[in-house]
PDB file of C-alpha atoms and ligand atoms in Angstrom:
ATOM      1  CA  UNK A   1     -74.601  15.608  45.111  1.00  0.00           C
ATOM      2  CA  UNK A   2     -72.157  18.476  45.727  1.00  0.00           C
ATOM      3  CA  UNK A   3     -71.760  20.720  42.699  1.00  0.00           C
ATOM      4  CA  UNK A   4     -68.492  22.031  41.298  1.00  0.00           C
ATOM      5  CA  UNK A   5     -68.671  25.125  39.099  1.00  0.00           C
ATOM      6  CA  UNK A   6     -66.140  24.638  36.293  1.00  0.00           C
ATOM      7  CA  UNK A   7     -65.566  27.592  33.991  1.00  0.00           C
ATOM      8  CA  UNK A   8     -63.486  28.126  30.865  1.00  0.00           C
ATOM      9  CA  UNK A   9     -63.258  30.906  28.279  1.00  0.00           C
ATOM     10  CA  UNK A  10     -64.318  31.568  24.695  1.00  0.00           C
ATOM     11  CA  UNK A  11     -61.671  32.038  21.980  1.00  0.00           C
ATOM     12  CA  UNK A  12     -60.096  35.509  22.106  1.00  0.00           C
ATOM     13  CA  UNK A  13     -57.743  37.793  20.192  1.00  0.00           C
ATOM     14  CA  UNK A  14     -56.356  36.018  17.133  1.00  0.00           C
ATOM     15  CA  UNK A  15     -56.793  32.556  18.681  1.00  0.00           C
ATOM     16  CA  UNK A  16     -59.493  30.516  16.904  1.00  0.00           C
ATOM     17  CA  UNK A  17     -60.063  28.043  19.762  1.00  0.00           C
ATOM     18  CA  UNK A  18     -59.776  27.959  23.527  1.00  0.00           C
ATOM     19  CA  UNK A  19     -59.021  24.640  25.204  1.00  0.00           C
ATOM     20  CA  UNK A  20     -60.289  25.954  28.551  1.00  0.00           C
ATOM     21  CA  UNK A  21     -63.852  26.523  27.326  1.00  0.00           C
ATOM     22  CA  UNK A  22     -63.831  23.242  25.408  1.00  0.00           C
ATOM     23  CA  UNK A  23     -62.805  21.279  28.510  1.00  0.00           C
ATOM     24  CA  UNK A  24     -65.427  23.009  30.696  1.00  0.00           C
ATOM     25  CA  UNK A  25     -68.096  22.207  28.119  1.00  0.00           C
ATOM     26  CA  UNK A  26     -66.971  18.614  27.729  1.00  0.00           C
ATOM     27  CA  UNK A  27     -67.052  17.961  31.475  1.00  0.00           C
ATOM     28  CA  UNK A  28     -70.455  19.618  32.041  1.00  0.00           C
ATOM     29  CA  UNK A  29     -72.815  17.245  33.910  1.00  0.00           C
ATOM     30  CA  UNK A  30     -70.109  14.624  34.491  1.00  0.00           C
ATOM     31  CA  UNK A  31     -69.546  13.181  37.952  1.00  0.00           C
ATOM     32  CA  UNK A  32     -65.940  13.436  39.156  1.00  0.00           C
ATOM     33  CA  UNK A  33     -64.397  13.103  42.602  1.00  0.00           C
ATOM     34  CA  UNK A  34     -67.794  13.165  44.325  1.00  0.00           C
ATOM     35  CA  UNK A  35     -68.844  16.351  42.499  1.00  0.00           C
ATOM     36  CA  UNK A  36     -71.467  16.962  39.835  1.00  0.00           C
ATOM     37  CA  UNK A  37     -69.766  19.267  37.333  1.00  0.00           C
ATOM     38  CA  UNK A  38     -71.549  22.404  36.169  1.00  0.00           C
ATOM     39  CA  UNK A  39     -69.478  23.482  33.147  1.00  0.00           C
ATOM     40  CA  UNK A  40     -69.832  27.030  31.780  1.00  0.00           C
ATOM     41  CA  UNK A  41     -67.992  29.192  29.241  1.00  0.00           C
ATOM     42  CA  UNK A  42     -67.185  32.874  29.858  1.00  0.00           C
ATOM     43  CA  UNK A  43     -66.551  35.676  27.351  1.00  0.00           C
ATOM     44  CA  UNK A  44     -63.123  37.307  27.537  1.00  0.00           C
ATOM     45  CA  UNK A  45     -64.636  40.608  28.694  1.00  0.00           C
ATOM     46  CA  UNK A  46     -63.804  41.814  32.207  1.00  0.00           C
ATOM     47  CA  UNK A  47     -67.098  43.070  33.638  1.00  0.00           C
ATOM     48  CA  UNK A  48     -69.336  40.763  31.624  1.00  0.00           C
ATOM     49  CA  UNK A  49     -67.390  37.682  32.728  1.00  0.00           C
ATOM     50  CA  UNK A  50     -67.432  38.998  36.284  1.00  0.00           C
ATOM     51  CA  UNK A  51     -71.195  39.407  36.418  1.00  0.00           C
ATOM     52  CA  UNK A  52     -71.840  36.012  34.805  1.00  0.00           C
ATOM     53  CA  UNK A  53     -69.578  34.421  37.379  1.00  0.00           C
ATOM     54  CA  UNK A  54     -71.476  36.173  40.197  1.00  0.00           C
ATOM     55  CA  UNK A  55     -74.775  34.969  38.765  1.00  0.00           C
ATOM     56  CA  UNK A  56     -73.589  31.361  38.415  1.00  0.00           C
ATOM     57  CA  UNK A  57     -72.229  31.346  41.955  1.00  0.00           C
ATOM     58  CA  UNK A  58     -75.715  32.347  43.173  1.00  0.00           C
ATOM     59  CA  UNK A  59     -77.552  29.883  40.940  1.00  0.00           C
ATOM     60  CA  UNK A  60     -75.291  26.865  41.348  1.00  0.00           C
ATOM     61  CA  UNK A  61     -74.319  27.339  45.032  1.00  0.00           C
ATOM     62  CA  UNK A  62     -71.191  25.283  44.347  1.00  0.00           C
ATOM     63  CA  UNK A  63     -69.238  23.336  46.950  1.00  0.00           C
ATOM     64  CA  UNK A  64     -66.085  24.031  44.918  1.00  0.00           C
ATOM     65  CA  UNK A  65     -65.062  26.354  42.089  1.00  0.00           C
ATOM     66  CA  UNK A  66     -62.463  25.697  39.431  1.00  0.00           C
ATOM     67  CA  UNK A  67     -61.822  28.197  36.658  1.00  0.00           C
ATOM     68  CA  UNK A  68     -59.726  27.333  33.628  1.00  0.00           C
ATOM     69  CA  UNK A  69     -57.966  29.554  31.121  1.00  0.00           C
ATOM     70  CA  UNK A  70     -55.713  29.170  28.135  1.00  0.00           C
ATOM     71  CA  UNK A  71     -52.053  30.143  28.530  1.00  0.00           C
ATOM     72  CA  UNK A  72     -50.879  29.584  24.955  1.00  0.00           C
ATOM     73  CA  UNK A  73     -47.127  29.123  25.053  1.00  0.00           C
ATOM     74  CA  UNK A  74     -46.959  27.285  28.372  1.00  0.00           C
ATOM     75  CA  UNK A  75     -45.778  23.675  28.093  1.00  0.00           C
ATOM     76  CA  UNK A  76     -47.422  22.305  31.225  1.00  0.00           C
ATOM     77  CA  UNK A  77     -50.726  22.425  33.072  1.00  0.00           C
ATOM     78  CA  UNK A  78     -50.249  25.150  35.665  1.00  0.00           C
ATOM     79  CA  UNK A  79     -52.444  25.577  38.748  1.00  0.00           C
ATOM     80  CA  UNK A  80     -52.117  29.167  39.952  1.00  0.00           C
ATOM     81  CA  UNK A  81     -51.088  30.248  43.458  1.00  0.00           C
ATOM     82  CA  UNK A  82     -51.925  34.001  43.664  1.00  0.00           C
ATOM     83  CA  UNK A  83     -54.772  36.119  42.352  1.00  0.00           C
ATOM     84  CA  UNK A  84     -53.708  39.775  42.050  1.00  0.00           C
ATOM     85  CA  UNK A  85     -55.844  42.863  42.577  1.00  0.00           C
ATOM     86  CA  UNK A  86     -55.068  44.308  39.149  1.00  0.00           C
ATOM     87  CA  UNK A  87     -56.683  44.261  35.702  1.00  0.00           C
ATOM     88  CA  UNK A  88     -55.102  45.435  32.500  1.00  0.00           C
ATOM     89  CA  UNK A  89     -55.324  45.012  28.748  1.00  0.00           C
ATOM     90  CA  UNK A  90     -57.868  45.339  25.956  1.00  0.00           C
ATOM     91  CA  UNK A  91     -60.544  42.632  26.181  1.00  0.00           C
ATOM     92  CA  UNK A  92     -62.868  41.183  23.526  1.00  0.00           C
ATOM     93  CA  UNK A  93     -65.310  44.096  23.890  1.00  0.00           C
ATOM     94  CA  UNK A  94     -62.684  46.265  22.214  1.00  0.00           C
ATOM     95  CA  UNK A  95     -62.420  48.610  25.193  1.00  0.00           C
ATOM     96  CA  UNK A  96     -58.908  49.136  26.488  1.00  0.00           C
ATOM     97  CA  UNK A  97     -58.261  48.817  30.210  1.00  0.00           C
ATOM     98  CA  UNK A  98     -55.051  50.750  30.877  1.00  0.00           C
ATOM     99  CA  UNK A  99     -54.630  49.199  34.330  1.00  0.00           C
ATOM    100  CA  UNK A 100     -56.518  49.552  37.630  1.00  0.00           C
ATOM    101  CA  UNK A 101     -57.380  47.709  40.825  1.00  0.00           C
ATOM    102  CA  UNK A 102     -60.151  45.127  40.485  1.00  0.00           C
ATOM    103  CA  UNK A 103     -61.474  45.948  43.972  1.00  0.00           C
ATOM    104  CA  UNK A 104     -60.344  49.365  45.238  1.00  0.00           C
ATOM    105  CA  UNK A 105     -60.643  48.214  48.877  1.00  0.00           C
ATOM    106  CA  UNK A 106     -59.686  44.573  48.308  1.00  0.00           C
ATOM    107  CA  UNK A 107     -56.517  42.803  49.436  1.00  0.00           C
ATOM    108  CA  UNK A 108     -53.557  43.113  47.061  1.00  0.00           C
ATOM    109  CA  UNK A 109     -53.626  39.358  46.483  1.00  0.00           C
ATOM    110  CA  UNK A 110     -55.338  36.183  47.622  1.00  0.00           C
ATOM    111  CA  UNK A 111     -53.917  32.690  47.881  1.00  0.00           C
ATOM    112  CA  UNK A 112     -55.808  29.984  46.070  1.00  0.00           C
ATOM    113  CA  UNK A 113     -57.667  27.581  48.346  1.00  0.00           C
ATOM    114  CA  UNK A 114     -56.876  24.638  46.044  1.00  0.00           C
ATOM    115  CA  UNK A 115     -54.508  21.894  47.226  1.00  0.00           C
ATOM    116  CA  UNK A 116     -51.884  22.847  44.637  1.00  0.00           C
ATOM    117  CA  UNK A 117     -49.216  20.348  45.590  1.00  0.00           C
ATOM    118  CA  UNK A 118     -51.665  17.466  45.625  1.00  0.00           C
ATOM    119  CA  UNK A 119     -53.051  18.483  42.225  1.00  0.00           C
ATOM    120  CA  UNK A 120     -49.617  18.723  40.612  1.00  0.00           C
ATOM    121  CA  UNK A 121     -48.443  15.429  42.091  1.00  0.00           C
ATOM    122  CA  UNK A 122     -51.569  13.674  40.940  1.00  0.00           C
ATOM    123  CA  UNK A 123     -51.182  14.909  37.365  1.00  0.00           C
ATOM    124  CA  UNK A 124     -47.511  14.006  37.258  1.00  0.00           C
ATOM    125  CA  UNK A 125     -48.332  10.598  38.750  1.00  0.00           C
ATOM    126  CA  UNK A 126     -50.485   9.983  35.685  1.00  0.00           C
ATOM    127  CA  UNK A 127     -47.747  11.143  33.321  1.00  0.00           C
ATOM    128  CA  UNK A 128     -48.994  14.677  32.665  1.00  0.00           C
ATOM    129  CA  UNK A 129     -46.453  17.517  33.003  1.00  0.00           C
ATOM    130  CA  UNK A 130     -47.668  20.040  35.586  1.00  0.00           C
ATOM    131  CA  UNK A 131     -46.214  22.688  37.866  1.00  0.00           C
ATOM    132  CA  UNK A 132     -47.411  25.470  40.165  1.00  0.00           C
ATOM    133  CA  UNK A 133     -47.451  28.953  38.665  1.00  0.00           C
ATOM    134  CA  UNK A 134     -47.267  32.012  40.910  1.00  0.00           C
ATOM    135  CA  UNK A 135     -49.190  34.371  38.701  1.00  0.00           C
ATOM    136  CA  UNK A 136     -52.165  34.158  36.370  1.00  0.00           C
ATOM    137  CA  UNK A 137     -51.192  37.534  34.831  1.00  0.00           C
ATOM    138  CA  UNK A 138     -53.391  40.650  34.986  1.00  0.00           C
ATOM    139  CA  UNK A 139     -55.853  39.850  32.222  1.00  0.00           C
ATOM    140  CA  UNK A 140     -59.357  38.330  32.332  1.00  0.00           C
ATOM    141  CA  UNK A 141     -58.199  34.997  33.825  1.00  0.00           C
ATOM    142  CA  UNK A 142     -56.670  36.696  36.841  1.00  0.00           C
ATOM    143  CA  UNK A 143     -59.745  38.937  37.084  1.00  0.00           C
ATOM    144  CA  UNK A 144     -62.104  35.950  37.451  1.00  0.00           C
ATOM    145  CA  UNK A 145     -59.713  34.195  39.814  1.00  0.00           C
ATOM    146  CA  UNK A 146     -59.425  37.309  42.033  1.00  0.00           C
ATOM    147  CA  UNK A 147     -63.144  38.012  41.945  1.00  0.00           C
ATOM    148  CA  UNK A 148     -64.026  34.482  43.073  1.00  0.00           C
ATOM    149  CA  UNK A 149     -61.586  34.538  45.979  1.00  0.00           C
ATOM    150  CA  UNK A 150     -62.641  38.057  46.966  1.00  0.00           C
ATOM    151  CA  UNK A 151     -66.283  37.002  47.047  1.00  0.00           C
ATOM    152  CA  UNK A 152     -65.516  33.978  49.244  1.00  0.00           C
ATOM    153  CA  UNK A 153     -63.350  36.113  51.542  1.00  0.00           C
ATOM    154  CA  UNK A 154     -66.085  38.762  51.861  1.00  0.00           C
ATOM    155  CA  UNK A 155     -68.683  36.136  52.694  1.00  0.00           C
ATOM    156  CA  UNK A 156     -66.338  34.199  54.962  1.00  0.00           C
ATOM    157  CA  UNK A 157     -66.923  31.043  52.941  1.00  0.00           C
ATOM    158  CA  UNK A 158     -64.234  28.415  52.762  1.00  0.00           C
ATOM    159  CA  UNK A 159     -64.527  26.378  49.591  1.00  0.00           C
ATOM    160  CA  UNK A 160     -61.810  24.896  47.453  1.00  0.00           C
ATOM    161  CA  UNK A 161     -61.551  27.568  44.745  1.00  0.00           C
ATOM    162  CA  UNK A 162     -58.913  28.484  42.235  1.00  0.00           C
ATOM    163  CA  UNK A 163     -57.592  28.669  38.750  1.00  0.00           C
ATOM    164  CA  UNK A 164     -55.674  26.422  36.372  1.00  0.00           C
ATOM    165  CA  UNK A 165     -54.055  27.619  33.150  1.00  0.00           C
ATOM    166  CA  UNK A 166     -53.948  25.070  30.342  1.00  0.00           C
ATOM    167  CA  UNK A 167     -51.535  24.867  27.437  1.00  0.00           C
ATOM    168  CA  UNK A 168     -52.945  25.116  23.915  1.00  0.00           C
ATOM    169  CA  UNK A 169     -54.831  22.086  22.624  1.00  0.00           C
ATOM    170  CA  UNK A 170     -54.035  20.690  19.155  1.00  0.00           C
ATOM    171  CA  UNK A 171     -57.313  22.188  17.866  1.00  0.00           C
ATOM    172  CA  UNK A 172     -55.969  25.701  18.372  1.00  0.00           C
ATOM    173  CA  UNK A 173     -52.968  25.013  16.138  1.00  0.00           C
ATOM    174  CA  UNK A 174     -55.105  23.245  13.574  1.00  0.00           C
ATOM    175  CA  UNK A 175     -57.524  26.177  13.426  1.00  0.00           C
ATOM    176  CA  UNK A 176     -55.104  29.105  13.634  1.00  0.00           C
ATOM    177  CA  UNK A 177     -52.384  29.575  11.023  1.00  0.00           C
ATOM    178  CA  UNK A 178     -48.842  30.432  11.983  1.00  0.00           C
ATOM    179  CA  UNK A 179     -48.808  29.803  15.726  1.00  0.00           C
ATOM    180  CA  UNK A 180     -45.544  28.588  17.227  1.00  0.00           C
ATOM    181  CA  UNK A 181     -46.878  27.158  20.503  1.00  0.00           C
ATOM    182  CA  UNK A 182     -46.494  23.786  22.155  1.00  0.00           C
ATOM    183  CA  UNK A 183     -49.813  21.928  22.069  1.00  0.00           C
ATOM    184  CA  UNK A 184     -51.478  19.035  23.862  1.00  0.00           C
ATOM    185  CA  UNK A 185     -54.021  16.428  22.796  1.00  0.00           C
ATOM    186  CA  UNK A 186     -57.411  17.594  24.113  1.00  0.00           C
ATOM    187  CA  UNK A 187     -57.919  14.209  25.803  1.00  0.00           C
ATOM    188  CA  UNK A 188     -54.888  14.841  28.018  1.00  0.00           C
ATOM    189  CA  UNK A 189     -56.180  18.276  28.997  1.00  0.00           C
ATOM    190  CA  UNK A 190     -59.515  16.731  29.967  1.00  0.00           C
ATOM    191  CA  UNK A 191     -57.695  14.025  31.913  1.00  0.00           C
ATOM    192  CA  UNK A 192     -55.542  16.613  33.705  1.00  0.00           C
ATOM    193  CA  UNK A 193     -58.522  18.717  34.762  1.00  0.00           C
ATOM    194  CA  UNK A 194     -60.408  15.593  35.893  1.00  0.00           C
ATOM    195  CA  UNK A 195     -57.422  14.576  38.031  1.00  0.00           C
ATOM    196  CA  UNK A 196     -57.325  18.071  39.565  1.00  0.00           C
ATOM    197  CA  UNK A 197     -61.020  17.789  40.445  1.00  0.00           C
ATOM    198  CA  UNK A 198     -60.428  14.364  42.011  1.00  0.00           C
ATOM    199  CA  UNK A 199     -57.603  15.861  44.065  1.00  0.00           C
ATOM    200  CA  UNK A 200     -59.906  18.706  45.181  1.00  0.00           C
ATOM    201  CA  UNK A 201     -62.546  16.198  46.268  1.00  0.00           C
ATOM    202  CA  UNK A 202     -60.037  14.072  48.169  1.00  0.00           C
ATOM    203  CA  UNK A 203     -60.214  16.806  50.843  1.00  0.00           C
TER     204      UNK A 203
HETATM  205  N1  LIG B 301     -56.764  33.208  28.778  1.00  0.00           N
HETATM  206  C1  LIG B 301     -56.641  34.617  29.059  1.00  0.00           C
HETATM  207  C2  LIG B 301     -58.047  35.136  29.102  1.00  0.00           C
HETATM  208  C3  LIG B 301     -58.902  34.046  28.579  1.00  0.00           C
HETATM  209  C4  LIG B 301     -58.044  32.876  28.490  1.00  0.00           C
HETATM  210  O1  LIG B 301     -58.419  31.720  28.201  1.00  0.00           O
HETATM  211  C5  LIG B 301     -55.814  34.915  30.306  1.00  0.00           C
HETATM  212  O2  LIG B 301     -54.888  34.157  30.596  1.00  0.00           O
HETATM  213  O3  LIG B 301     -56.083  35.913  30.982  1.00  0.00           O
END
């Protein structure tokens, strides 16, 4: 069966949970939309996450790649349109990245190869608020998103590949004091990501 590499992230900064890593872990080994899911969790550290991603791409040889990240504060599930050639901000290793290109010779941006409109319509059709976002920021989420698309571009591979930012799950608010973010039941986040994968497989 075709494999889909599904990644999420570990908790980072002051946030005691990360819905993206939890969803990736939950869906590991499940069968969705004609794909066998290979779910993995990345650290929020630029280079370390980048090399793990490279290694998993080699090991898994996926037919599709979907990376997830937490965008605490967003109200909806937001598939991302552009990956930018820029990285900035202190990551979980404690080292500050003042801002630089991810790939000095790479394109300024890549378009996702996910069917964004179909994904959003499918989620909304099942009653889950969703909309396309134009930017995944310049932090580790965008870094992984850009790196994946750059690798596919370099190797002239055409796979459905992209990134979806998730709102906070209830667990994050239960575990972290004093956060004023909208939050979703984890079951709805899992449902939303499963619907996106189905839409990717519908080809
Ligand atoms: N969100 C961060 C990094 C890890 C995560 O889940 C981001 O949006 O870049």
